[in-house]
XYZ file of C-alpha atoms in Angstrom:
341
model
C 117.277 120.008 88.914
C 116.630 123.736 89.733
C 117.586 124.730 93.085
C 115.239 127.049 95.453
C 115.153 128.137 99.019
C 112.767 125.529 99.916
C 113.835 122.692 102.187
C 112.662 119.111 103.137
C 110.367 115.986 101.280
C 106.288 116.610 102.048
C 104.931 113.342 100.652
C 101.353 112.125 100.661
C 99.020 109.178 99.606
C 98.691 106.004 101.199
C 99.258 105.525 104.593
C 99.211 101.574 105.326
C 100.012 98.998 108.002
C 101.607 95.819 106.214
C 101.247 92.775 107.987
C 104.136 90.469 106.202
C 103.643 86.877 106.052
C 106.813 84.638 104.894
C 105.808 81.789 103.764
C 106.984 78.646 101.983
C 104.819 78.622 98.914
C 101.964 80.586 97.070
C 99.399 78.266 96.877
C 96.549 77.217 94.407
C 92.580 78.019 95.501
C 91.961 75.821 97.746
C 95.344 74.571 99.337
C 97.281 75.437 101.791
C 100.806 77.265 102.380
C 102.609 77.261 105.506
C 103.684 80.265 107.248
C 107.076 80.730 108.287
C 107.554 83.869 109.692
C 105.029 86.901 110.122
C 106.123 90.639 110.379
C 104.240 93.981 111.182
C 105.211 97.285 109.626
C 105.179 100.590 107.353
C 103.229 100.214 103.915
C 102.601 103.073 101.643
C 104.333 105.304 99.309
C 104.562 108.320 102.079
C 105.347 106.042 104.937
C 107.762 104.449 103.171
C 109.365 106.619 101.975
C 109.280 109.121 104.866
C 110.808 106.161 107.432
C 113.479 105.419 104.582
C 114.465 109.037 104.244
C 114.738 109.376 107.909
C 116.748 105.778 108.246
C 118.580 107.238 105.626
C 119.738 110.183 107.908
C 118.893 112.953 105.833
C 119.948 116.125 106.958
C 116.513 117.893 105.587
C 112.740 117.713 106.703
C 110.179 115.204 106.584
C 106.412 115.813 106.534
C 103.187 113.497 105.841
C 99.811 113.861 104.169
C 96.952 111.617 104.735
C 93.920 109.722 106.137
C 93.760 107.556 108.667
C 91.605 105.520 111.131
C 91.130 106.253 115.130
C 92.181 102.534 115.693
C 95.125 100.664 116.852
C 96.640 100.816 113.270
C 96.458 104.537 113.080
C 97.949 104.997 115.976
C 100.821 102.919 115.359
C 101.407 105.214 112.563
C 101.067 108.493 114.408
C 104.179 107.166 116.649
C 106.076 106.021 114.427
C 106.218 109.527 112.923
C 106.289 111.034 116.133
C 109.406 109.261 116.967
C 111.033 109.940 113.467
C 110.010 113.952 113.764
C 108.247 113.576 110.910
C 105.738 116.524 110.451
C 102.340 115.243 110.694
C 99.837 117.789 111.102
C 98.062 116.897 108.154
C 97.315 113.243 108.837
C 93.873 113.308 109.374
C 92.464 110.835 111.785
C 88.860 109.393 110.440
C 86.579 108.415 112.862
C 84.280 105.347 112.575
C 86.841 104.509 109.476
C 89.346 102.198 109.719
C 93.160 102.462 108.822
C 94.476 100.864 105.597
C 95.712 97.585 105.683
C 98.014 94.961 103.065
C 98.259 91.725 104.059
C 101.522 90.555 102.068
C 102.327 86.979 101.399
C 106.101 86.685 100.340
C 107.337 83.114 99.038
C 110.452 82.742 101.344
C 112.673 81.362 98.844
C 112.484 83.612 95.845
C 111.067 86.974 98.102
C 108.362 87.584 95.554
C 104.784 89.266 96.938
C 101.643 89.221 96.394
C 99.206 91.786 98.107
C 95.403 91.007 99.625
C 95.166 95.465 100.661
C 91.972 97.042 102.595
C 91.589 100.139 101.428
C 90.268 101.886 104.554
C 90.684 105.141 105.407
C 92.817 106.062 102.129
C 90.105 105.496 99.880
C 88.692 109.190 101.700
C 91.432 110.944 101.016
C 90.335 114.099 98.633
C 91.670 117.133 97.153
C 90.400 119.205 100.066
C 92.771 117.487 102.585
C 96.044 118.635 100.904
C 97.322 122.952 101.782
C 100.577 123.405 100.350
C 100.429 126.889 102.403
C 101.447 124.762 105.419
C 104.969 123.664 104.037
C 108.049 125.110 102.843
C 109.355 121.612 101.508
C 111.157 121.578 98.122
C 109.456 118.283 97.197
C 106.111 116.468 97.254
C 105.621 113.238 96.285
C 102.211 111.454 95.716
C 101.489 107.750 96.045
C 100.031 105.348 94.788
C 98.145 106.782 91.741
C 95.551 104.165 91.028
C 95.055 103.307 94.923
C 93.639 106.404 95.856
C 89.462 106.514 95.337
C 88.534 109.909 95.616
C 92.007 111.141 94.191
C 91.322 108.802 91.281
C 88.034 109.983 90.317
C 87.591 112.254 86.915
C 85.698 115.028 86.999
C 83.876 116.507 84.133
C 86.285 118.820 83.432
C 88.665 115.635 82.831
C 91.093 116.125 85.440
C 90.927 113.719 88.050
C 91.652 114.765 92.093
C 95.229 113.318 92.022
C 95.687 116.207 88.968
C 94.155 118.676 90.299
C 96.467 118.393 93.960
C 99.581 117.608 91.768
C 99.439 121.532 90.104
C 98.569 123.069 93.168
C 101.774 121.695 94.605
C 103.300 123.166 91.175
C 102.037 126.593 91.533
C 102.828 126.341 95.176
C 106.221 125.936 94.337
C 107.330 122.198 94.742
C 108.789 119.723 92.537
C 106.003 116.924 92.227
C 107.056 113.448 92.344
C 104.109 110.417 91.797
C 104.327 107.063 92.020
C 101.868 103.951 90.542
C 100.368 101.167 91.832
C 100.788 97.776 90.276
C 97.395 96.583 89.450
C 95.706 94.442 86.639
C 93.130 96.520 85.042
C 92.477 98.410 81.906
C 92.478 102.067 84.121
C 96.342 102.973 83.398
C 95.198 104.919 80.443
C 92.338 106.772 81.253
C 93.746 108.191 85.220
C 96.931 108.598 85.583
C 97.358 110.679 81.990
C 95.703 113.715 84.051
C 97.808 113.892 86.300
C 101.514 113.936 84.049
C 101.389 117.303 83.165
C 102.000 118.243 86.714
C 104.569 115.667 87.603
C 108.493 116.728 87.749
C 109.800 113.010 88.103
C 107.549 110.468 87.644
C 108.406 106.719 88.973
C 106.791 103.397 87.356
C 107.969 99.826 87.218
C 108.415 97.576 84.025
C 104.721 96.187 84.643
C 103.204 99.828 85.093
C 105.219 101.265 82.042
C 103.440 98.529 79.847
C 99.797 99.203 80.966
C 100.729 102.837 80.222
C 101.873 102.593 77.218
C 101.271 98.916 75.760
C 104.802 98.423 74.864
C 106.178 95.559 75.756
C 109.827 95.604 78.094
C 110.067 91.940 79.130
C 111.705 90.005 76.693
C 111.519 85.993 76.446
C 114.094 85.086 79.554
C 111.260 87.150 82.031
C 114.151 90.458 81.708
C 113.504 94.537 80.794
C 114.957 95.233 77.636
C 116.879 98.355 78.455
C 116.112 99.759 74.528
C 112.547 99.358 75.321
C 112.527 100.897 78.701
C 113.603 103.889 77.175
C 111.198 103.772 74.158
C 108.718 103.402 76.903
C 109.728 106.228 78.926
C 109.939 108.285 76.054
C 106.193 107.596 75.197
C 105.373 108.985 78.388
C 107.625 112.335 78.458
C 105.298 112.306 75.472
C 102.323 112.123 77.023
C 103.213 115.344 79.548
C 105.508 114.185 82.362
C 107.250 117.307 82.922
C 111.185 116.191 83.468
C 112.069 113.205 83.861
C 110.492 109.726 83.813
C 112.294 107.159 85.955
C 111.615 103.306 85.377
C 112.610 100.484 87.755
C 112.559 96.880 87.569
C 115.281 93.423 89.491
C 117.668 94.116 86.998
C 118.333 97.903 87.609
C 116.869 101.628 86.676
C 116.400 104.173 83.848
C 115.820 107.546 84.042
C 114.799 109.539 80.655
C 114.566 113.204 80.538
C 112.584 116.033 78.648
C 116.219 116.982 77.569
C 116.873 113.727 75.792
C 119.576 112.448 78.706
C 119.264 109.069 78.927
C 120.783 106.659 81.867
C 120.990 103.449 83.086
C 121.646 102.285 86.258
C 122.191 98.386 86.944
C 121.126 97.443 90.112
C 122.976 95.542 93.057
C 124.358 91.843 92.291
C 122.564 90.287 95.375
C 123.511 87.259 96.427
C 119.828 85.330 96.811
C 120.617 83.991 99.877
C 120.670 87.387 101.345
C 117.538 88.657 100.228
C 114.991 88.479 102.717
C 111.475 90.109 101.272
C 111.469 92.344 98.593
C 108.367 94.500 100.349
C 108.576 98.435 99.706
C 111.801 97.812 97.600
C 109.975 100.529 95.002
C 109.586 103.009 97.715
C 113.115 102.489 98.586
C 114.240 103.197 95.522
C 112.388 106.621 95.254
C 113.724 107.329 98.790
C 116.940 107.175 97.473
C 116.561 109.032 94.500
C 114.574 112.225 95.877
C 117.025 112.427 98.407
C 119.646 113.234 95.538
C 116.937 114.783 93.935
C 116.787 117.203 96.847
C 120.559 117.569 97.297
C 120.772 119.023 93.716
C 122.627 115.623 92.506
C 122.841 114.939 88.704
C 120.622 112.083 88.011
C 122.610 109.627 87.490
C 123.959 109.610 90.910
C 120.563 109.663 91.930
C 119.731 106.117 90.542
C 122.520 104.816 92.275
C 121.966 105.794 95.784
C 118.003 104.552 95.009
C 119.345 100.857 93.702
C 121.582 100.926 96.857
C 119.028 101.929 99.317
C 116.476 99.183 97.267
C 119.516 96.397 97.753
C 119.723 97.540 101.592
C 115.668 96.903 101.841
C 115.693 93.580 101.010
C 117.583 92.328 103.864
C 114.376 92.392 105.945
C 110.935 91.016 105.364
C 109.421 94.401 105.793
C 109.845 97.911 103.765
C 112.042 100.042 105.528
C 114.161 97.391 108.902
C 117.336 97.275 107.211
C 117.900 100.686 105.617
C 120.883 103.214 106.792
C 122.391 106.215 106.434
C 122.940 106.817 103.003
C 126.560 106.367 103.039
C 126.245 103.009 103.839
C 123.679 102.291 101.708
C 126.082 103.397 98.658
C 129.294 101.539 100.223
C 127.037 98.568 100.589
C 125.932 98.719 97.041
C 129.796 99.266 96.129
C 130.904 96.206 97.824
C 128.268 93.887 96.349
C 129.326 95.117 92.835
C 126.723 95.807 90.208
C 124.437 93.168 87.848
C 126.273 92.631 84.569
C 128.936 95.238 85.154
């Protein structure tokens, strides 16, 4: 990555409360599951990855970008970041509106979610809400394309709002970063293409990729096929990602640049017993790898600090309890050993 004078992460998007639910089976319409444990905490691309960077004890910066509600919720944000010195002049507080909520359900025994998400306050967020002129930070990072209304819309000119405030952070200086949401709909390929032409590093999981692109990663045991992760992330360099698109999925990480470098990182041989919720583990992961990103690491250290901090994450039910300092985070990876290495 090119270096410049600027200094610290500015990221921006959705700003959530999660309210975690453990319990002991996903149920059919109509039954019942029991819950075991419930948990309260961050949810979001920015929040995440602004409390994991600063768990993380970065040495740089931290500022936020968003909408919330005057409620409870939103105020619980506003200390949180006030506690973390995380920058937070431009978190607009919505009145009448309230903050964005996710109510998670994750099965206790194999730590897979599912989301039930109010879209509150976020869905207001709009190109007008973002001025680059108030931060010198070297990166910005925007999440979750496809959970953002206003920032989702197309215009006539084709761009839609999330494109339009991705290359005013580029001709303000910053490298972009984006991240997806995991949904089931047919919208991957008309918004988020927009918005790749503006995007330094973009992150996507196996299910995202596949929307994107219609290739198929998962082969018949349910695992990414590493070949077609990169034929995947090679489609979308193609379609105007401007450096480097990184993919992540259980069994590890791939980044694949404009410059034909292509890596593979497996991720951290967890013992199941020890993973707790696997809530915000994507966030994590980018956490990790914009903090390299930032140091002026070469990539492929980058994906292994972001599968260490991910491993770290999912020794709590929420996103961001059990992260530490970065240094830890890679000597916990180490320890563990990797998947199939």
């Amino acid at each position: 990555m090119e270096k410049n004078n600027r200094n610290g992460v500015l990221a921006g998007g959705n700003w959530i409360i999660d309210f975690v639910k453990m319990i002991h089976v996903y149920p059919k319409e109509n039954a019942l599951a029991n819950i075991l444990h419930q948990d309260s905490g961050n949810g979001g691309a920015p929040f995440n990855v602004l409390k994991a960077l600063h768990k993380m004890q970065v040495s740089f910066p931290l500022e936020g970008v968003g909408a919330i509600g005057n409620d409870e919720k939103g105020d619980e944000i506003l200390r949180q970041c006030s506690s973390m010195g995380i920058d937070c002049r431009q978190l607009k507080v919505l009145p009448g509106v309230e903050t964005s909520y996710t109510d998670v359900m994750t099965v206790s025994e194999t730590g897979r979610r599912t989301f039930f998400h109010y879209r509150g306050a976020n869905a207001f967020l709009d190109t007008g809400d973002f001025d680059f002129s108030f931060s010198q930070a070297k990166i910005f990072h925007l999440g979750y394309l496809l959970l953002l209304d206003k920032l989702d819309e197309l215009g006539p000119d084709g761009m839609s709002g999330a494109a339009k405030v991705l290359q005013q952070a580029k001709k303000s200086g910053f490298i972009t970063s984006a991240d997806v949401v995991s949904e089931q709909s047919d919208r991957y390929t008309t918004i988020i293409p927009p918005s790749l032409p503006f995007i330094d590093i973009l992150f996507i999981n196996e299910l995202e990729a596949k929307m994107l692109t219609s290739i198929e990663l998962v082969d018949s045991n349910g695992l990414v096929n590493v070949s077609e992760g990169y034929r995947a992330a090679e489609a979308i360099l193609d379609m105007g990602v401007l450096k480097w698109v990184v993919l992540h999925f259980p069994e590890g990480a791939i980044a694949v640049s404009k410059e034909g470098k292509s890596i593979f990182q497996p991720g951290i041989a967890m013992p199941p017993e020890l993973v707790i919720g696997t809530v915000g583990a994507g966030d994590a992961f980018a956490a990790g790898v914009l903090a390299g990103v930032h140091e002026g690491w070469e990539m492929g250290k980058n994906l292994l600090l972001g599968v260490s901090v991910a491993a770290r994450s999912l020794l709590d039910s929420n996103a961001s309890g059990s992260i530490v300092a970065w240094e830890e985070c890679l000597d916990f990876g180490k320890g563990l050993g990797y998947r199939n290495g």
